[in-house]
């Protein structure tokens, strides 16, 4: 299997406490969208390579909600949860996101699937919080490794 | 019925695109919370005096969702919807919020119920969006009248 790896761009917005992540995938929007909404596909790619993902519930529709667990062989465990504000097939997912280790922190996330033609998709994922301190702590948390590795794994799922 | 009317403060945050609304009520947190979560009470106060509120669904629990309609006798109608990220009895509601006339706009809202003692509650409600332009348009939309009148009506519900 040969997959061209596209660059993942992670940018801290200058004006608002938001992180913007962009990444191109060699698959059409419907296929990239399905990999975000089908739990059986999601567990194959979300998060860094050294973690196992376990889904408690994942009802990916407007008004649904989710919770999942990431665990590493060294015993590290992290749980995440939120609700789906809007899910528009092949176009958009708007959801909330909380890392349960920091239960009062909530991000508003928006994932946009844009058709680039030729079977390619531009994914833009934004994460908005209410202070620059929390945004910068999120960026400094090592999330970058998880995002880049996760999208490399997603390349593999899409090529499979 | 005599109700002392407390002042409603509406402040635009200087650093982030957020509006912060604070208001004291002469009722304990459990009672003010119930008026936010019980649909039969909510329809009696949410919004300006000249509107009727009709609830399509209002499942106010962590992971639930809602949709409601405000209508005026002149025929004006506005629909609002979102999901409940977290509902902690008598303490906190975190939810998303969209005015369907502007379907791509989403606010992350947090309502905190703080016990001031002596049967009084300080309500702090924040609304976060991803641009200052959208925040300022929200402030300029006439929302102030609806918020102030709504809280005066809530005084009456709490005293009733």
JSON list of N, CA and C in Angstrom, two decimals, chain B residues 32-107:
[
{"chain": "B", "resi": 32, "resn": "UNK", "atom": "N", "xyz": [-34.03, 28.26, 40.90]},
{"chain": "B", "resi": 32, "resn": "UNK", "atom": "CA", "xyz": [-33.67, 28.97, 39.65]},
{"chain": "B", "resi": 32, "resn": "UNK", "atom": "C", "xyz": [-33.27, 27.95, 38.58]},
{"chain": "B", "resi": 33, "resn": "UNK", "atom": "N", "xyz": [-32.56, 26.91, 39.01]},
{"chain": "B", "resi": 33, "resn": "UNK", "atom": "CA", "xyz": [-32.16, 25.84, 38.09]},
{"chain": "B", "resi": 33, "resn": "UNK", "atom": "C", "xyz": [-33.40, 25.16, 37.50]},
{"chain": "B", "resi": 34, "resn": "UNK", "atom": "N", "xyz": [-34.36, 24.85, 38.35]},
{"chain": "B", "resi": 34, "resn": "UNK", "atom": "CA", "xyz": [-35.58, 24.16, 37.89]},
{"chain": "B", "resi": 34, "resn": "UNK", "atom": "C", "xyz": [-36.32, 25.00, 36.85]},
{"chain": "B", "resi": 35, "resn": "UNK", "atom": "N", "xyz": [-36.32, 26.31, 37.03]},
{"chain": "B", "resi": 35, "resn": "UNK", "atom": "CA", "xyz": [-37.00, 27.19, 36.07]},
{"chain": "B", "resi": 35, "resn": "UNK", "atom": "C", "xyz": [-36.28, 27.20, 34.71]},
{"chain": "B", "resi": 36, "resn": "UNK", "atom": "N", "xyz": [-35.02, 26.74, 34.69]},
{"chain": "B", "resi": 36, "resn": "UNK", "atom": "CA", "xyz": [-34.27, 26.63, 33.42]},
{"chain": "B", "resi": 36, "resn": "UNK", "atom": "C", "xyz": [-34.42, 25.26, 32.76]},
{"chain": "B", "resi": 37, "resn": "UNK", "atom": "N", "xyz": [-34.81, 24.25, 33.54]},
{"chain": "B", "resi": 37, "resn": "UNK", "atom": "CA", "xyz": [-34.78, 22.88, 33.01]},
{"chain": "B", "resi": 37, "resn": "UNK", "atom": "C", "xyz": [-36.17, 22.27, 32.84]},
{"chain": "B", "resi": 38, "resn": "UNK", "atom": "N", "xyz": [-37.16, 22.80, 33.53]},
{"chain": "B", "resi": 38, "resn": "UNK", "atom": "CA", "xyz": [-38.53, 22.29, 33.41]},
{"chain": "B", "resi": 38, "resn": "UNK", "atom": "C", "xyz": [-39.24, 23.06, 32.29]},
{"chain": "B", "resi": 39, "resn": "UNK", "atom": "N", "xyz": [-39.57, 22.38, 31.20]},
{"chain": "B", "resi": 39, "resn": "UNK", "atom": "CA", "xyz": [-40.17, 23.08, 30.04]},
{"chain": "B", "resi": 39, "resn": "UNK", "atom": "C", "xyz": [-41.43, 23.87, 30.41]},
{"chain": "B", "resi": 40, "resn": "UNK", "atom": "N", "xyz": [-42.22, 23.34, 31.37]},
{"chain": "B", "resi": 40, "resn": "UNK", "atom": "CA", "xyz": [-43.47, 24.03, 31.75]},
{"chain": "B", "resi": 40, "resn": "UNK", "atom": "C", "xyz": [-43.19, 25.38, 32.42]},
{"chain": "B", "resi": 41, "resn": "UNK", "atom": "N", "xyz": [-42.04, 25.49, 33.10]},
{"chain": "B", "resi": 41, "resn": "UNK", "atom": "CA", "xyz": [-41.66, 26.77, 33.70]},
{"chain": "B", "resi": 41, "resn": "UNK", "atom": "C", "xyz": [-40.94, 27.65, 32.67]},
{"chain": "B", "resi": 42, "resn": "UNK", "atom": "N", "xyz": [-40.07, 27.03, 31.88]},
{"chain": "B", "resi": 42, "resn": "UNK", "atom": "CA", "xyz": [-39.26, 27.78, 30.91]},
{"chain": "B", "resi": 42, "resn": "UNK", "atom": "C", "xyz": [-40.13, 28.61, 29.96]},
{"chain": "B", "resi": 43, "resn": "UNK", "atom": "N", "xyz": [-41.21, 28.02, 29.47]},
{"chain": "B", "resi": 43, "resn": "UNK", "atom": "CA", "xyz": [-42.06, 28.74, 28.50]},
{"chain": "B", "resi": 43, "resn": "UNK", "atom": "C", "xyz": [-42.72, 29.97, 29.14]},
{"chain": "B", "resi": 44, "resn": "UNK", "atom": "N", "xyz": [-42.73, 30.03, 30.47]},
{"chain": "B", "resi": 44, "resn": "UNK", "atom": "CA", "xyz": [-43.36, 31.17, 31.14]},
{"chain": "B", "resi": 44, "resn": "UNK", "atom": "C", "xyz": [-42.46, 32.41, 31.20]},
{"chain": "B", "resi": 45, "resn": "UNK", "atom": "N", "xyz": [-41.15, 32.23, 30.92]},
{"chain": "B", "resi": 45, "resn": "UNK", "atom": "CA", "xyz": [-40.29, 33.40, 31.11]},
{"chain": "B", "resi": 45, "resn": "UNK", "atom": "C", "xyz": [-39.24, 33.63, 30.01]},
{"chain": "B", "resi": 46, "resn": "UNK", "atom": "N", "xyz": [-38.82, 32.61, 29.26]},
{"chain": "B", "resi": 46, "resn": "UNK", "atom": "CA", "xyz": [-37.68, 32.81, 28.34]},
{"chain": "B", "resi": 46, "resn": "UNK", "atom": "C", "xyz": [-38.08, 33.70, 27.16]},
{"chain": "B", "resi": 47, "resn": "UNK", "atom": "N", "xyz": [-37.39, 34.81, 27.01]},
{"chain": "B", "resi": 47, "resn": "UNK", "atom": "CA", "xyz": [-37.64, 35.71, 25.89]},
{"chain": "B", "resi": 47, "resn": "UNK", "atom": "C", "xyz": [-38.43, 36.95, 26.29]},
{"chain": "B", "resi": 48, "resn": "UNK", "atom": "N", "xyz": [-38.57, 37.88, 25.37]},
{"chain": "B", "resi": 48, "resn": "UNK", "atom": "CA", "xyz": [-39.28, 39.13, 25.66]},
{"chain": "B", "resi": 48, "resn": "UNK", "atom": "C", "xyz": [-40.77, 38.91, 25.90]},
{"chain": "B", "resi": 49, "resn": "UNK", "atom": "N", "xyz": [-41.41, 39.91, 26.52]},
{"chain": "B", "resi": 49, "resn": "UNK", "atom": "CA", "xyz": [-42.82, 39.79, 26.93]},
{"chain": "B", "resi": 49, "resn": "UNK", "atom": "C", "xyz": [-43.78, 39.60, 25.76]},
{"chain": "B", "resi": 50, "resn": "UNK", "atom": "N", "xyz": [-43.43, 40.16, 24.59]},
{"chain": "B", "resi": 50, "resn": "UNK", "atom": "CA", "xyz": [-44.39, 40.12, 23.48]},
{"chain": "B", "resi": 50, "resn": "UNK", "atom": "C", "xyz": [-44.30, 38.83, 22.66]},
{"chain": "B", "resi": 51, "resn": "UNK", "atom": "N", "xyz": [-43.54, 37.83, 23.15]},
{"chain": "B", "resi": 51, "resn": "UNK", "atom": "CA", "xyz": [-43.43, 36.57, 22.39]},
{"chain": "B", "resi": 51, "resn": "UNK", "atom": "C", "xyz": [-44.09, 35.41, 23.13]},
{"chain": "B", "resi": 52, "resn": "UNK", "atom": "N", "xyz": [-44.55, 34.46, 22.33]},
{"chain": "B", "resi": 52, "resn": "UNK", "atom": "CA", "xyz": [-45.03, 33.17, 22.83]},
{"chain": "B", "resi": 52, "resn": "UNK", "atom": "C", "xyz": [-43.93, 32.16, 22.56]},
{"chain": "B", "resi": 53, "resn": "UNK", "atom": "N", "xyz": [-43.69, 31.27, 23.51]},
{"chain": "B", "resi": 53, "resn": "UNK", "atom": "CA", "xyz": [-42.66, 30.26, 23.31]},
{"chain": "B", "resi": 53, "resn": "UNK", "atom": "C", "xyz": [-43.31, 28.89, 23.17]},
{"chain": "B", "resi": 54, "resn": "UNK", "atom": "N", "xyz": [-42.85, 28.16, 22.15]},
{"chain": "B", "resi": 54, "resn": "UNK", "atom": "CA", "xyz": [-43.38, 26.82, 21.90]},
{"chain": "B", "resi": 54, "resn": "UNK", "atom": "C", "xyz": [-42.18, 25.87, 21.83]},
{"chain": "B", "resi": 55, "resn": "UNK", "atom": "N", "xyz": [-42.21, 24.82, 22.63]},
{"chain": "B", "resi": 55, "resn": "UNK", "atom": "CA", "xyz": [-41.08, 23.89, 22.68]},
{"chain": "B", "resi": 55, "resn": "UNK", "atom": "C", "xyz": [-41.34, 22.69, 21.77]},
{"chain": "B", "resi": 56, "resn": "UNK", "atom": "N", "xyz": [-40.41, 22.40, 20.87]},
{"chain": "B", "resi": 56, "resn": "UNK", "atom": "CA", "xyz": [-40.51, 21.19, 20.05]},
{"chain": "B", "resi": 56, "resn": "UNK", "atom": "C", "xyz": [-40.00, 20.00, 20.83]},
{"chain": "B", "resi": 57, "resn": "UNK", "atom": "N", "xyz": [-38.80, 20.14, 21.42]},
{"chain": "B", "resi": 57, "resn": "UNK", "atom": "CA", "xyz": [-38.29, 19.14, 22.35]},
{"chain": "B", "resi": 57, "resn": "UNK", "atom": "C", "xyz": [-37.29, 19.83, 23.25]},
{"chain": "B", "resi": 58, "resn": "UNK", "atom": "N", "xyz": [-37.16, 19.33, 24.47]},
{"chain": "B", "resi": 58, "resn": "UNK", "atom": "CA", "xyz": [-36.30, 19.99, 25.46]},
{"chain": "B", "resi": 58, "resn": "UNK", "atom": "C", "xyz": [-35.89, 18.93, 26.47]},
{"chain": "B", "resi": 59, "resn": "UNK", "atom": "N", "xyz": [-34.83, 18.20, 26.12]},
{"chain": "B", "resi": 59, "resn": "UNK", "atom": "CA", "xyz": [-34.38, 17.06, 26.93]},
{"chain": "B", "resi": 59, "resn": "UNK", "atom": "C", "xyz": [-33.14, 17.53, 27.69]},
{"chain": "B", "resi": 60, "resn": "UNK", "atom": "N", "xyz": [-33.40, 18.27, 28.79]},
{"chain": "B", "resi": 60, "resn": "UNK", "atom": "CA", "xyz": [-32.33, 18.98, 29.51]},
{"chain": "B", "resi": 60, "resn": "UNK", "atom": "C", "xyz": [-31.58, 18.06, 30.46]},
{"chain": "B", "resi": 61, "resn": "UNK", "atom": "N", "xyz": [-30.68, 17.26, 29.87]},
{"chain": "B", "resi": 61, "resn": "UNK", "atom": "CA", "xyz": [-29.77, 16.39, 30.64]},
{"chain": "B", "resi": 61, "resn": "UNK", "atom": "C", "xyz": [-28.49, 16.29, 29.82]},
{"chain": "B", "resi": 62, "resn": "UNK", "atom": "N", "xyz": [-27.38, 15.92, 30.46]},
{"chain": "B", "resi": 62, "resn": "UNK", "atom": "CA", "xyz": [-26.12, 15.74, 29.75]},
{"chain": "B", "resi": 62, "resn": "UNK", "atom": "C", "xyz": [-26.36, 14.82, 28.55]},
{"chain": "B", "resi": 63, "resn": "UNK", "atom": "N", "xyz": [-26.03, 15.30, 27.35]},
{"chain": "B", "resi": 63, "resn": "UNK", "atom": "CA", "xyz": [-26.22, 14.50, 26.14]},
{"chain": "B", "resi": 63, "resn": "UNK", "atom": "C", "xyz": [-27.57, 14.68, 25.47]},
{"chain": "B", "resi": 64, "resn": "UNK", "atom": "N", "xyz": [-28.46, 15.47, 26.07]},
{"chain": "B", "resi": 64, "resn": "UNK", "atom": "CA", "xyz": [-29.76, 15.73, 25.46]},
{"chain": "B", "resi": 64, "resn": "UNK", "atom": "C", "xyz": [-29.71, 16.86, 24.44]},
{"chain": "B", "resi": 65, "resn": "UNK", "atom": "N", "xyz": [-30.85, 17.24, 23.91]},
{"chain": "B", "resi": 65, "resn": "UNK", "atom": "CA", "xyz": [-30.89, 18.34, 22.95]},
{"chain": "B", "resi": 65, "resn": "UNK", "atom": "C", "xyz": [-32.23, 19.07, 23.05]},
{"chain": "B", "resi": 66, "resn": "UNK", "atom": "N", "xyz": [-32.34, 20.19, 22.34]},
{"chain": "B", "resi": 66, "resn": "UNK", "atom": "CA", "xyz": [-33.56, 21.01, 22.43]},
{"chain": "B", "resi": 66, "resn": "UNK", "atom": "C", "xyz": [-33.81, 21.76, 21.14]},
{"chain": "B", "resi": 67, "resn": "UNK", "atom": "N", "xyz": [-35.06, 22.14, 20.96]},
{"chain": "B", "resi": 67, "resn": "UNK", "atom": "CA", "xyz": [-35.46, 23.08, 19.90]},
{"chain": "B", "resi": 67, "resn": "UNK", "atom": "C", "xyz": [-36.72, 23.80, 20.36]},
{"chain": "B", "resi": 68, "resn": "UNK", "atom": "N", "xyz": [-36.76, 25.11, 20.18]},
{"chain": "B", "resi": 68, "resn": "UNK", "atom": "CA", "xyz": [-37.96, 25.86, 20.52]},
{"chain": "B", "resi": 68, "resn": "UNK", "atom": "C", "xyz": [-38.16, 27.00, 19.55]},
{"chain": "B", "resi": 69, "resn": "UNK", "atom": "N", "xyz": [-39.38, 27.54, 19.60]},
{"chain": "B", "resi": 69, "resn": "UNK", "atom": "CA", "xyz": [-39.82, 28.57, 18.67]},
{"chain": "B", "resi": 69, "resn": "UNK", "atom": "C", "xyz": [-40.32, 29.75, 19.48]},
{"chain": "B", "resi": 70, "resn": "UNK", "atom": "N", "xyz": [-39.92, 30.96, 19.08]},
{"chain": "B", "resi": 70, "resn": "UNK", "atom": "CA", "xyz": [-40.53, 32.17, 19.63]},
{"chain": "B", "resi": 70, "resn": "UNK", "atom": "C", "xyz": [-41.39, 32.79, 18.54]},
{"chain": "B", "resi": 71, "resn": "UNK", "atom": "N", "xyz": [-42.62, 33.17, 18.89]},
{"chain": "B", "resi": 71, "resn": "UNK", "atom": "CA", "xyz": [-43.46, 33.84, 17.88]},
{"chain": "B", "resi": 71, "resn": "UNK", "atom": "C", "xyz": [-44.13, 35.06, 18.49]},
{"chain": "B", "resi": 72, "resn": "UNK", "atom": "N", "xyz": [-44.36, 36.05, 17.64]},
{"chain": "B", "resi": 72, "resn": "UNK", "atom": "CA", "xyz": [-45.02, 37.29, 18.04]},
{"chain": "B", "resi": 72, "resn": "UNK", "atom": "C", "xyz": [-46.33, 37.41, 17.30]},
{"chain": "B", "resi": 73, "resn": "UNK", "atom": "N", "xyz": [-47.25, 38.21, 17.83]},
{"chain": "B", "resi": 73, "resn": "UNK", "atom": "CA", "xyz": [-48.57, 38.32, 17.20]},
{"chain": "B", "resi": 73, "resn": "UNK", "atom": "C", "xyz": [-48.48, 38.96, 15.81]},
{"chain": "B", "resi": 74, "resn": "UNK", "atom": "N", "xyz": [-47.37, 39.67, 15.53]},
{"chain": "B", "resi": 74, "resn": "UNK", "atom": "CA", "xyz": [-47.23, 40.26, 14.18]},
{"chain": "B", "resi": 74, "resn": "UNK", "atom": "C", "xyz": [-46.73, 39.22, 13.16]},
{"chain": "B", "resi": 75, "resn": "UNK", "atom": "N", "xyz": [-46.58, 37.96, 13.60]},
{"chain": "B", "resi": 75, "resn": "UNK", "atom": "CA", "xyz": [-46.20, 36.91, 12.66]},
{"chain": "B", "resi": 75, "resn": "UNK", "atom": "C", "xyz": [-44.72, 36.55, 12.69]},
{"chain": "B", "resi": 76, "resn": "UNK", "atom": "N", "xyz": [-43.89, 37.39, 13.34]},
{"chain": "B", "resi": 76, "resn": "UNK", "atom": "CA", "xyz": [-42.47, 37.07, 13.46]},
{"chain": "B", "resi": 76, "resn": "UNK", "atom": "C", "xyz": [-42.29, 35.73, 14.16]},
{"chain": "B", "resi": 77, "resn": "UNK", "atom": "N", "xyz": [-41.44, 34.86, 13.58]},
{"chain": "B", "resi": 77, "resn": "UNK", "atom": "CA", "xyz": [-41.14, 33.57, 14.19]},
{"chain": "B", "resi": 77, "resn": "UNK", "atom": "C", "xyz": [-39.64, 33.34, 14.16]},
{"chain": "B", "resi": 78, "resn": "UNK", "atom": "N", "xyz": [-39.10, 32.80, 15.23]},
{"chain": "B", "resi": 78, "resn": "UNK", "atom": "CA", "xyz": [-37.67, 32.49, 15.27]},
{"chain": "B", "resi": 78, "resn": "UNK", "atom": "C", "xyz": [-37.48, 31.16, 15.99]},
{"chain": "B", "resi": 79, "resn": "UNK", "atom": "N", "xyz": [-36.65, 30.29, 15.40]},
{"chain": "B", "resi": 79, "resn": "UNK", "atom": "CA", "xyz": [-36.41, 28.98, 16.00]},
{"chain": "B", "resi": 79, "resn": "UNK", "atom": "C", "xyz": [-34.97, 28.89, 16.50]},
{"chain": "B", "resi": 80, "resn": "UNK", "atom": "N", "xyz": [-34.78, 28.17, 17.59]},
{"chain": "B", "resi": 80, "resn": "UNK", "atom": "CA", "xyz": [-33.47, 28.02, 18.23]},
{"chain": "B", "resi": 80, "resn": "UNK", "atom": "C", "xyz": [-33.27, 26.56, 18.59]},
{"chain": "B", "resi": 81, "resn": "UNK", "atom": "N", "xyz": [-32.03, 26.08, 18.48]},
{"chain": "B", "resi": 81, "resn": "UNK", "atom": "CA", "xyz": [-31.79, 24.67, 18.81]},
{"chain": "B", "resi": 81, "resn": "UNK", "atom": "C", "xyz": [-30.36, 24.46, 19.27]},
{"chain": "B", "resi": 82, "resn": "UNK", "atom": "N", "xyz": [-30.11, 23.32, 19.88]},
{"chain": "B", "resi": 82, "resn": "UNK", "atom": "CA", "xyz": [-28.77, 23.01, 20.34]},
{"chain": "B", "resi": 82, "resn": "UNK", "atom": "C", "xyz": [-28.74, 21.71, 21.11]},
{"chain": "B", "resi": 83, "resn": "UNK", "atom": "N", "xyz": [-27.57, 21.37, 21.66]},
{"chain": "B", "resi": 83, "resn": "UNK", "atom": "CA", "xyz": [-27.44, 20.17, 22.48]},
{"chain": "B", "resi": 83, "resn": "UNK", "atom": "C", "xyz": [-26.90, 20.53, 23.85]},
{"chain": "B", "resi": 84, "resn": "UNK", "atom": "N", "xyz": [-27.21, 19.69, 24.83]},
{"chain": "B", "resi": 84, "resn": "UNK", "atom": "CA", "xyz": [-26.75, 19.90, 26.20]},
{"chain": "B", "resi": 84, "resn": "UNK", "atom": "C", "xyz": [-25.46, 19.12, 26.44]},
{"chain": "B", "resi": 85, "resn": "UNK", "atom": "N", "xyz": [-24.36, 19.83, 26.54]},
{"chain": "B", "resi": 85, "resn": "UNK", "atom": "CA", "xyz": [-23.07, 19.18, 26.80]},
{"chain": "B", "resi": 85, "resn": "UNK", "atom": "C", "xyz": [-23.00, 18.65, 28.23]},
{"chain": "B", "resi": 86, "resn": "UNK", "atom": "N", "xyz": [-23.47, 19.46, 29.17]},
{"chain": "B", "resi": 86, "resn": "UNK", "atom": "CA", "xyz": [-23.46, 19.01, 30.57]},
{"chain": "B", "resi": 86, "resn": "UNK", "atom": "C", "xyz": [-24.53, 19.74, 31.37]},
{"chain": "B", "resi": 87, "resn": "UNK", "atom": "N", "xyz": [-25.23, 18.96, 32.19]},
{"chain": "B", "resi": 87, "resn": "UNK", "atom": "CA", "xyz": [-26.23, 19.51, 33.08]},
{"chain": "B", "resi": 87, "resn": "UNK", "atom": "C", "xyz": [-25.95, 18.97, 34.48]},
{"chain": "B", "resi": 88, "resn": "UNK", "atom": "N", "xyz": [-25.51, 19.86, 35.39]},
{"chain": "B", "resi": 88, "resn": "UNK", "atom": "CA", "xyz": [-25.24, 19.49, 36.78]},
{"chain": "B", "resi": 88, "resn": "UNK", "atom": "C", "xyz": [-26.28, 20.15, 37.66]},
{"chain": "B", "resi": 89, "resn": "UNK", "atom": "N", "xyz": [-27.20, 19.36, 38.24]},
{"chain": "B", "resi": 89, "resn": "UNK", "atom": "CA", "xyz": [-28.31, 19.94, 39.00]},
{"chain": "B", "resi": 89, "resn": "UNK", "atom": "C", "xyz": [-27.90, 21.05, 39.97]},
{"chain": "B", "resi": 90, "resn": "UNK", "atom": "N", "xyz": [-28.61, 22.16, 39.87]},
{"chain": "B", "resi": 90, "resn": "UNK", "atom": "CA", "xyz": [-28.45, 23.35, 40.73]},
{"chain": "B", "resi": 90, "resn": "UNK", "atom": "C", "xyz": [-27.10, 24.03, 40.60]},
{"chain": "B", "resi": 91, "resn": "UNK", "atom": "N", "xyz": [-26.28, 23.62, 39.63]},
{"chain": "B", "resi": 91, "resn": "UNK", "atom": "CA", "xyz": [-24.94, 24.19, 39.51]},
{"chain": "B", "resi": 91, "resn": "UNK", "atom": "C", "xyz": [-24.63, 24.77, 38.15]},
{"chain": "B", "resi": 92, "resn": "UNK", "atom": "N", "xyz": [-24.89, 23.97, 37.08]},
{"chain": "B", "resi": 92, "resn": "UNK", "atom": "CA", "xyz": [-24.28, 24.31, 35.79]},
{"chain": "B", "resi": 92, "resn": "UNK", "atom": "C", "xyz": [-25.08, 23.72, 34.64]},
{"chain": "B", "resi": 93, "resn": "UNK", "atom": "N", "xyz": [-25.22, 24.52, 33.57]},
{"chain": "B", "resi": 93, "resn": "UNK", "atom": "CA", "xyz": [-25.70, 24.00, 32.29]},
{"chain": "B", "resi": 93, "resn": "UNK", "atom": "C", "xyz": [-24.73, 24.48, 31.21]},
{"chain": "B", "resi": 94, "resn": "UNK", "atom": "N", "xyz": [-24.17, 23.55, 30.43]},
{"chain": "B", "resi": 94, "resn": "UNK", "atom": "CA", "xyz": [-23.34, 23.91, 29.28]},
{"chain": "B", "resi": 94, "resn": "UNK", "atom": "C", "xyz": [-24.06, 23.38, 28.05]},
{"chain": "B", "resi": 95, "resn": "UNK", "atom": "N", "xyz": [-24.31, 24.27, 27.10]},
{"chain": "B", "resi": 95, "resn": "UNK", "atom": "CA", "xyz": [-25.09, 23.89, 25.92]},
{"chain": "B", "resi": 95, "resn": "UNK", "atom": "C", "xyz": [-24.60, 24.64, 24.69]},
{"chain": "B", "resi": 96, "resn": "UNK", "atom": "N", "xyz": [-24.96, 24.12, 23.52]},
{"chain": "B", "resi": 96, "resn": "UNK", "atom": "CA", "xyz": [-24.73, 24.86, 22.29]},
{"chain": "B", "resi": 96, "resn": "UNK", "atom": "C", "xyz": [-26.02, 25.57, 21.92]},
{"chain": "B", "resi": 97, "resn": "UNK", "atom": "N", "xyz": [-25.90, 26.56, 21.02]},
{"chain": "B", "resi": 97, "resn": "UNK", "atom": "CA", "xyz": [-27.06, 27.41, 20.70]},
{"chain": "B", "resi": 97, "resn": "UNK", "atom": "C", "xyz": [-26.93, 27.92, 19.27]},
{"chain": "B", "resi": 98, "resn": "UNK", "atom": "N", "xyz": [-27.95, 27.67, 18.47]},
{"chain": "B", "resi": 98, "resn": "UNK", "atom": "CA", "xyz": [-28.01, 28.21, 17.11]},
{"chain": "B", "resi": 98, "resn": "UNK", "atom": "C", "xyz": [-29.37, 28.84, 16.89]},
{"chain": "B", "resi": 99, "resn": "UNK", "atom": "N", "xyz": [-29.35, 30.06, 16.34]},
{"chain": "B", "resi": 99, "resn": "UNK", "atom": "CA", "xyz": [-30.57, 30.69, 15.83]},
{"chain": "B", "resi": 99, "resn": "UNK", "atom": "C", "xyz": [-30.69, 30.21, 14.40]},
{"chain": "B", "resi": 100, "resn": "UNK", "atom": "N", "xyz": [-31.80, 29.54, 14.08]},
{"chain": "B", "resi": 100, "resn": "UNK", "atom": "CA", "xyz": [-31.88, 28.86, 12.78]},
{"chain": "B", "resi": 100, "resn": "UNK", "atom": "C", "xyz": [-31.90, 29.82, 11.59]},
{"chain": "B", "resi": 101, "resn": "UNK", "atom": "N", "xyz": [-32.20, 31.09, 11.85]},
{"chain": "B", "resi": 101, "resn": "UNK", "atom": "CA", "xyz": [-32.11, 32.09, 10.78]},
{"chain": "B", "resi": 101, "resn": "UNK", "atom": "C", "xyz": [-30.68, 32.35, 10.35]},
{"chain": "B", "resi": 102, "resn": "UNK", "atom": "N", "xyz": [-29.72, 31.89, 11.15]},
{"chain": "B", "resi": 102, "resn": "UNK", "atom": "CA", "xyz": [-28.29, 32.04, 10.87]},
{"chain": "B", "resi": 102, "resn": "UNK", "atom": "C", "xyz": [-27.67, 30.67, 11.17]},
{"chain": "B", "resi": 103, "resn": "UNK", "atom": "N", "xyz": [-27.99, 29.66, 10.32]},
{"chain": "B", "resi": 103, "resn": "UNK", "atom": "CA", "xyz": [-27.77, 28.25, 10.69]},
{"chain": "B", "resi": 103, "resn": "UNK", "atom": "C", "xyz": [-26.31, 27.84, 10.88]},
{"chain": "B", "resi": 104, "resn": "UNK", "atom": "N", "xyz": [-25.37, 28.61, 10.32]},
{"chain": "B", "resi": 104, "resn": "UNK", "atom": "CA", "xyz": [-23.97, 28.23, 10.51]},
{"chain": "B", "resi": 104, "resn": "UNK", "atom": "C", "xyz": [-23.35, 28.84, 11.76]},
{"chain": "B", "resi": 105, "resn": "UNK", "atom": "N", "xyz": [-24.09, 29.72, 12.43]},
{"chain": "B", "resi": 105, "resn": "UNK", "atom": "CA", "xyz": [-23.57, 30.32, 13.66]},
{"chain": "B", "resi": 105, "resn": "UNK", "atom": "C", "xyz": [-23.86, 29.43, 14.85]},
{"chain": "B", "resi": 106, "resn": "UNK", "atom": "N", "xyz": [-22.86, 29.17, 15.65]},
{"chain": "B", "resi": 106, "resn": "UNK", "atom": "CA", "xyz": [-23.05, 28.33, 16.84]},
{"chain": "B", "resi": 106, "resn": "UNK", "atom": "C", "xyz": [-22.38, 29.02, 18.03]},
{"chain": "B", "resi": 107, "resn": "UNK", "atom": "N", "xyz": [-23.10, 29.13, 19.13]},
{"chain": "B", "resi": 107, "resn": "UNK", "atom": "CA", "xyz": [-22.51, 29.65, 20.36]},
{"chain": "B", "resi": 107, "resn": "UNK", "atom": "C", "xyz": [-22.38, 28.53, 21.38]}
]
